[in-house]
PDB file of C-alpha atoms in Angstrom:
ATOM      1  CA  UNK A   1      25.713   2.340 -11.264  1.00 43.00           C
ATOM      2  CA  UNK A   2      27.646   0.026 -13.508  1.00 43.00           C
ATOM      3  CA  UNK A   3      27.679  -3.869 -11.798  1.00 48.00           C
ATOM      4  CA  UNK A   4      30.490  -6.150 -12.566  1.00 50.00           C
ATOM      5  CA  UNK A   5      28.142  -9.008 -12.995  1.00 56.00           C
ATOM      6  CA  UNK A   6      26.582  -9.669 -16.212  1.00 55.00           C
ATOM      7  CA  UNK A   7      23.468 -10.901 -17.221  1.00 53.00           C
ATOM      8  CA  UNK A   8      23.829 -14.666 -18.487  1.00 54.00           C
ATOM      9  CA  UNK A   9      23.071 -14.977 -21.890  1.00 56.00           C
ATOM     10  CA  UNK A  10      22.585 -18.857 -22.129  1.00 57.00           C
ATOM     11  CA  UNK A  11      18.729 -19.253 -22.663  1.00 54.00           C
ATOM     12  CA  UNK A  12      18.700 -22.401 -21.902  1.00 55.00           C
ATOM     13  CA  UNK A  13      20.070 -21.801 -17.895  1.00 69.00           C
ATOM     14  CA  UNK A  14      17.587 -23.414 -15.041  1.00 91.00           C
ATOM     15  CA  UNK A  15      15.483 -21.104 -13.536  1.00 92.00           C
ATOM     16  CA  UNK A  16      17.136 -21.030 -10.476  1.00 93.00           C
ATOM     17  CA  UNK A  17      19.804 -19.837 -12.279  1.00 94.00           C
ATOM     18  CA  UNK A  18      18.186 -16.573 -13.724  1.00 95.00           C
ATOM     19  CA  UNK A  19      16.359 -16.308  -9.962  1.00 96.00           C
ATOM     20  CA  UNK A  20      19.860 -16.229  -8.263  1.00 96.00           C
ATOM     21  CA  UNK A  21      21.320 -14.258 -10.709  1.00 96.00           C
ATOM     22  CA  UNK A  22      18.412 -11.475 -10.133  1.00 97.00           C
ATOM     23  CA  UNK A  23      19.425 -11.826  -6.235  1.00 97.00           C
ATOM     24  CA  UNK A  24      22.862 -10.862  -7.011  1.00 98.00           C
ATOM     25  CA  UNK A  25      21.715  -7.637  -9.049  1.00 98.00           C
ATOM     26  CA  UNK A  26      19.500  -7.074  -6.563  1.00 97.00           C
ATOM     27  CA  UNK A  27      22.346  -6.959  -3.944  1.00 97.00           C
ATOM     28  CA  UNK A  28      24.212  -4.976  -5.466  1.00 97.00           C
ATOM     29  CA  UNK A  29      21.296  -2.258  -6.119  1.00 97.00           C
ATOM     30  CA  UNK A  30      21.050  -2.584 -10.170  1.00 97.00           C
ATOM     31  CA  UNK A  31      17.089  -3.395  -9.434  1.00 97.00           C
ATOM     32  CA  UNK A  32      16.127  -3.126 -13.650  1.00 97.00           C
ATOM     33  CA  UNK A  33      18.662  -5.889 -14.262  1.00 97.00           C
ATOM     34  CA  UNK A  34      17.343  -7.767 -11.109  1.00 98.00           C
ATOM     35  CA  UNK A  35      13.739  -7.756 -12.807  1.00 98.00           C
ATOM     36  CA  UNK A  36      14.337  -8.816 -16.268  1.00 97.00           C
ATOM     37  CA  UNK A  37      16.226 -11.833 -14.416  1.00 96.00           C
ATOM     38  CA  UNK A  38      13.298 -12.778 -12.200  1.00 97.00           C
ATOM     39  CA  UNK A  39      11.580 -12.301 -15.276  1.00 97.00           C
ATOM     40  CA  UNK A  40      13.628 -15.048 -17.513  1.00 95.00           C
ATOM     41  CA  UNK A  41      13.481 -17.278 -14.073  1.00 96.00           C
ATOM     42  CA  UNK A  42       9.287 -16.946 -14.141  1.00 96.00           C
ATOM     43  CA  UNK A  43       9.347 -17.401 -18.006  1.00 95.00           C
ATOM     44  CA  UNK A  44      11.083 -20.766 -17.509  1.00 93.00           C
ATOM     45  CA  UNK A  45       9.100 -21.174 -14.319  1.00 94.00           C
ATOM     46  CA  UNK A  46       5.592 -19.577 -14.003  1.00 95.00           C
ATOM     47  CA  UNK A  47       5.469 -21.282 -10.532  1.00 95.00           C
ATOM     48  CA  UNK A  48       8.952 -19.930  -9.384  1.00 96.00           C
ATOM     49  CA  UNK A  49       7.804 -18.294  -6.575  1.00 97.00           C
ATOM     50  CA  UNK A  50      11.016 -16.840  -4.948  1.00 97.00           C
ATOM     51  CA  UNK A  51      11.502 -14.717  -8.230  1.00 98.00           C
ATOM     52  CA  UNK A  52       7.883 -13.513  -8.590  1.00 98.00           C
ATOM     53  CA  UNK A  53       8.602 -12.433  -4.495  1.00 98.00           C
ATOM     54  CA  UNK A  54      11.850 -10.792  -5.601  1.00 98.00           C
ATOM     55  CA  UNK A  55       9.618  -8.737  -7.986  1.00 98.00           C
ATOM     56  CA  UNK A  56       7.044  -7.878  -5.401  1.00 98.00           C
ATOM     57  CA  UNK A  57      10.120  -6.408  -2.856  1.00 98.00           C
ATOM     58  CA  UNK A  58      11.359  -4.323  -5.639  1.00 98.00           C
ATOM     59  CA  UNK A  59       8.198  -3.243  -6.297  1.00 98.00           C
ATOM     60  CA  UNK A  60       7.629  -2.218  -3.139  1.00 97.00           C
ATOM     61  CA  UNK A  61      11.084  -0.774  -2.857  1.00 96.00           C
ATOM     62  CA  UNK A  62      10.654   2.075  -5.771  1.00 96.00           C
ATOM     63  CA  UNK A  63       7.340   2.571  -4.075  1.00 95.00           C
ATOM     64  CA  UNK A  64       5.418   1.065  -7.069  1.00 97.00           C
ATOM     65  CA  UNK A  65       2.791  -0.517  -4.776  1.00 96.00           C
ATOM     66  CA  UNK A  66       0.114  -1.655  -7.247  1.00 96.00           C
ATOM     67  CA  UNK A  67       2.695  -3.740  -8.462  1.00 97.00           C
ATOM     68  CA  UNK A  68       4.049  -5.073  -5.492  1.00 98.00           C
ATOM     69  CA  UNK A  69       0.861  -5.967  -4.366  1.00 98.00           C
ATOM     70  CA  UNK A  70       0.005  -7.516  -7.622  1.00 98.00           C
ATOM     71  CA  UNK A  71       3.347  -9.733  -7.111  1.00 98.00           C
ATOM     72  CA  UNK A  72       2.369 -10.297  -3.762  1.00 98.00           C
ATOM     73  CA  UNK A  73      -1.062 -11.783  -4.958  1.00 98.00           C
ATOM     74  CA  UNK A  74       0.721 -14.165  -7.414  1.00 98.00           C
ATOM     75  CA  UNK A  75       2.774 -15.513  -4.888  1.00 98.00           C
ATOM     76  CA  UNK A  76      -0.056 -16.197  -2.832  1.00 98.00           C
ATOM     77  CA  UNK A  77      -2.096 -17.718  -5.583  1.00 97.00           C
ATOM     78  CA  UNK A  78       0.928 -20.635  -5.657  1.00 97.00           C
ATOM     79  CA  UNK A  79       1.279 -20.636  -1.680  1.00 96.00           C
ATOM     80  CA  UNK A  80      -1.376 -19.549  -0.143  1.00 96.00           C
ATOM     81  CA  UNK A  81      -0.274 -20.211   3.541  1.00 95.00           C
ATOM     82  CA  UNK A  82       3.489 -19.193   3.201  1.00 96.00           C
ATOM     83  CA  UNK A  83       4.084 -16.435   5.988  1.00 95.00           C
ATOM     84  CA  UNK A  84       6.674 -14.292   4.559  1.00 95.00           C
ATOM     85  CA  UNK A  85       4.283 -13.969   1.581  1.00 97.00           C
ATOM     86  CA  UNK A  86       1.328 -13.206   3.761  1.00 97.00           C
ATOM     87  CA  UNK A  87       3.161 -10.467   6.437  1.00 96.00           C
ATOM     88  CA  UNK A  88       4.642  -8.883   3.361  1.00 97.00           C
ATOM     89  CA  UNK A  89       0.818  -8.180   1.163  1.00 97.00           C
ATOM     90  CA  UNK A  90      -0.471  -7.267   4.983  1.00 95.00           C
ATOM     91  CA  UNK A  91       2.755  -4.594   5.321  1.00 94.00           C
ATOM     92  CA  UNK A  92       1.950  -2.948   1.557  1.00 96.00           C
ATOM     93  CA  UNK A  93      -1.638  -2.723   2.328  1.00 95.00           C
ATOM     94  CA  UNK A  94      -0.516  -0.727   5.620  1.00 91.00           C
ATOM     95  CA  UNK A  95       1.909   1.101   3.475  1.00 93.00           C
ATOM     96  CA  UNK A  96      -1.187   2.046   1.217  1.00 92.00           C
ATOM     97  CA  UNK A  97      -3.716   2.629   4.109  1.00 88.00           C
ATOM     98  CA  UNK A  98      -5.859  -0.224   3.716  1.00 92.00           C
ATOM     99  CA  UNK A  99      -6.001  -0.917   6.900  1.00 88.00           C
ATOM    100  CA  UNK A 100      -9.214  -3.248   7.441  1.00 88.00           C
ATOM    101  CA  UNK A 101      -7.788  -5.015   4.602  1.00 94.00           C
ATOM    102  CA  UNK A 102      -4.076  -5.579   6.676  1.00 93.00           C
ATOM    103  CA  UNK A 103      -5.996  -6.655   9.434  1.00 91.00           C
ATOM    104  CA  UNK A 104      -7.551  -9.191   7.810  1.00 94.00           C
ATOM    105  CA  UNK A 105      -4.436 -10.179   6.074  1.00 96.00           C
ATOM    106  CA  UNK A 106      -2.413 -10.464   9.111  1.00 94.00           C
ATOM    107  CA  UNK A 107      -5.289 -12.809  10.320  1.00 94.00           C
ATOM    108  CA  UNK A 108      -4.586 -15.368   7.774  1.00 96.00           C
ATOM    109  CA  UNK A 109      -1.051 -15.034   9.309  1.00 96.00           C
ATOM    110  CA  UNK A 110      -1.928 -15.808  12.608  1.00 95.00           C
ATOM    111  CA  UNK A 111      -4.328 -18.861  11.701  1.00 96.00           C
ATOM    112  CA  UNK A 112      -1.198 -20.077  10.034  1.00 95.00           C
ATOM    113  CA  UNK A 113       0.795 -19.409  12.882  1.00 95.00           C
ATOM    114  CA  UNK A 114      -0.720 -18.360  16.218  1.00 94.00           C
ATOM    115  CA  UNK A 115       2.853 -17.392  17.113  1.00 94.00           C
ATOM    116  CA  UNK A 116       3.693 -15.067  14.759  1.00 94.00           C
ATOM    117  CA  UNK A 117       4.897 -12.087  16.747  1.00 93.00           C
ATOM    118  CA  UNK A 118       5.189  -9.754  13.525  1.00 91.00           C
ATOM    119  CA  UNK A 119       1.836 -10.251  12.833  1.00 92.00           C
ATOM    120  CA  UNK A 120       0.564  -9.481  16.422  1.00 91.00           C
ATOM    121  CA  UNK A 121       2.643  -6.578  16.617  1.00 91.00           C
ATOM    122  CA  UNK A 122       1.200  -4.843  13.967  1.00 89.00           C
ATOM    123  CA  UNK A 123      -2.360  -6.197  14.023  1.00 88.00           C
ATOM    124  CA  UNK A 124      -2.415  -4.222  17.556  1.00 87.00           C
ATOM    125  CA  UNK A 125      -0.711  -1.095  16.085  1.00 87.00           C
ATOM    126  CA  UNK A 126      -3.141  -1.044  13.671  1.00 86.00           C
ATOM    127  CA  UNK A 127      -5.848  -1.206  15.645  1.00 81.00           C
ATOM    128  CA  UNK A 128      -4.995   1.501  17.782  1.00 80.00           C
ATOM    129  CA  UNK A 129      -3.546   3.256  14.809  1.00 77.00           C
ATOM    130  CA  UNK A 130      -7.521   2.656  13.418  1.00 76.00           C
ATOM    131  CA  UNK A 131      -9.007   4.106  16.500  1.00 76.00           C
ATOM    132  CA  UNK A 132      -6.692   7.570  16.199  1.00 77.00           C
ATOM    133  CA  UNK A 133      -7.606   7.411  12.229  1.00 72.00           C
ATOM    134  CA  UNK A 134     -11.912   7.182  13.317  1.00 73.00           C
ATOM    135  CA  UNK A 135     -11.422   9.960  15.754  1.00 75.00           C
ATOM    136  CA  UNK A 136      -9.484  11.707  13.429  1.00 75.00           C
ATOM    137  CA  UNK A 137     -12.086  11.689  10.709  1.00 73.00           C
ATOM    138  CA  UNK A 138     -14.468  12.121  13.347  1.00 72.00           C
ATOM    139  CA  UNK A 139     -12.988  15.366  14.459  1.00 72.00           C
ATOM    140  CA  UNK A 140     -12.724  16.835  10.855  1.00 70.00           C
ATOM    141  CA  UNK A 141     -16.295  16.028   9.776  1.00 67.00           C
ATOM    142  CA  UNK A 142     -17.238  18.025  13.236  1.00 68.00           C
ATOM    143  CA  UNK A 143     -15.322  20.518  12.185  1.00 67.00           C
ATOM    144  CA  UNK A 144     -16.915  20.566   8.656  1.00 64.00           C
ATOM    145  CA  UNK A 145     -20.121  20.923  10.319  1.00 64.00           C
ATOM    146  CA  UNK A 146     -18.818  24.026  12.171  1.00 64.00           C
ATOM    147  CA  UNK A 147     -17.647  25.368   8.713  1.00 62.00           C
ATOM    148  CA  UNK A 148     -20.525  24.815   6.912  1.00 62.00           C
ATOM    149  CA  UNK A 149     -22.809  26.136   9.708  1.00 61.00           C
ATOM    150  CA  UNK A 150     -20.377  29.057   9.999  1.00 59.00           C
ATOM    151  CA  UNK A 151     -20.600  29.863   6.305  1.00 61.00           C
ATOM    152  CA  UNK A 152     -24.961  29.454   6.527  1.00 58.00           C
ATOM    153  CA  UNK A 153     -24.426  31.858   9.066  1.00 58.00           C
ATOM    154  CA  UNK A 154     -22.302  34.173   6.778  1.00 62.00           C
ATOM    155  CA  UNK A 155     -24.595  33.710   3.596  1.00 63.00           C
ATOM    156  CA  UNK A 156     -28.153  34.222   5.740  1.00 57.00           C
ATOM    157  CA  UNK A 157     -26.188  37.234   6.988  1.00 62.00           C
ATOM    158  CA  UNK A 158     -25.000  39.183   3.951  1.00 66.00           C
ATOM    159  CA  UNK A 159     -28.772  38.045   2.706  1.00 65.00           C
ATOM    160  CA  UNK A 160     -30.402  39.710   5.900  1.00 61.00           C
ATOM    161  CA  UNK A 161     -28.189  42.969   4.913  1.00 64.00           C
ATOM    162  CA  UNK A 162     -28.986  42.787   1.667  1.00 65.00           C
ATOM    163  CA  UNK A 163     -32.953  42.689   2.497  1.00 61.00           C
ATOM    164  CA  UNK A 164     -31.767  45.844   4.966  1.00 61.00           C
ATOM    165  CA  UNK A 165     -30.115  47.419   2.390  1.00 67.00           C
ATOM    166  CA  UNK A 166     -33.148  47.323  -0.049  1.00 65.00           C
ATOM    167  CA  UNK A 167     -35.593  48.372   2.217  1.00 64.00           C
ATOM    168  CA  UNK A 168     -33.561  51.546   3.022  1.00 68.00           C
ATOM    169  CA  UNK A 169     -32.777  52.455  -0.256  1.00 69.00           C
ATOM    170  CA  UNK A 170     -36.518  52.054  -0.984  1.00 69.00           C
ATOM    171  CA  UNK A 171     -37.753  54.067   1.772  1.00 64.00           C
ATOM    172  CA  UNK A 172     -35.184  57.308   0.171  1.00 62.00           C
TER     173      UNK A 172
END
């Protein structure tokens, strides 16, 4: 949908600038002309790490995960303990069922805060949610015992007429 804000076209604006800019595009849901201003903002600013976030949530957003988590990384890389960072990589690793992997991640959260309640939340979710997922698998690979039993049955059967078969049509 058209926006009625335009992309600045003064290369020589602040980062902050081109960052705040991308939040407005952002806001208004024109996400392709929220990225290319995050972009100018990290070109200006490798370490600006509010527009390399900004990339991670759109990311995430239009379910591109690899990317969001790659985003996610880079923030991390420039600040390692920041929470929001931290809660957000252990949420796409959820979304993406790596779940040992968003336990440990929501770990580092609580060593940087002991009182994070997000991060409590969802590290005991998970672990029931991990329990359900074992017995889950658990259940299936019983039941593709069964099968494969079943179907050794089947095969050692149809063999067993077979043999029958033969020996009948010798004896004619």
């Amino acid at each position: 949908k058209p926006s009625a804000i335009s992309i600045p076209e003064d290369s020589k604006l602040k980062d902050t600038t081109w960052y705040l800019s991308g939040n407005r595009f952002y806001q208004k849901g024109d996400l392709e002309k929220a990225i290319r201003c995050y972009n100018k903002a990290i070109n200006i600013n490798p370490k600006k790490v509010q527009a390399i976030f900004g990339k991670a949530i759109i990311f995430s957003k239009i379910d591109k995960n690899k990317e969001a988590l790659e985003e996610c990384d880079r923030c991390l890389d420039i600040a390692p303990f920041e929470e929001n960072y931290l809660v957000f990589k252990a949420k796409l690793l959820v979304k993406i069922h790596k779940f040992e992997e968003a336990i440990d991640t929501f770990d580092r959260v609580l060593k940087v805060n002991p009182l994070n309640s997000v991060a409590e939340k969802y590290k005991i979710k998970l672990g029931t949610h991990m329990l359900r997922w074992k017995k889950i698998e658990k259940e299936k690979d019983m039941e593709a015992e069964l099968i494969i039993k079943d179907k050794d049955v089947e095969e050692f059967t149809k063999r067993k007429d077979a043999d029958v078969e033969k020996k009948e049509n010798i004896r004619k």
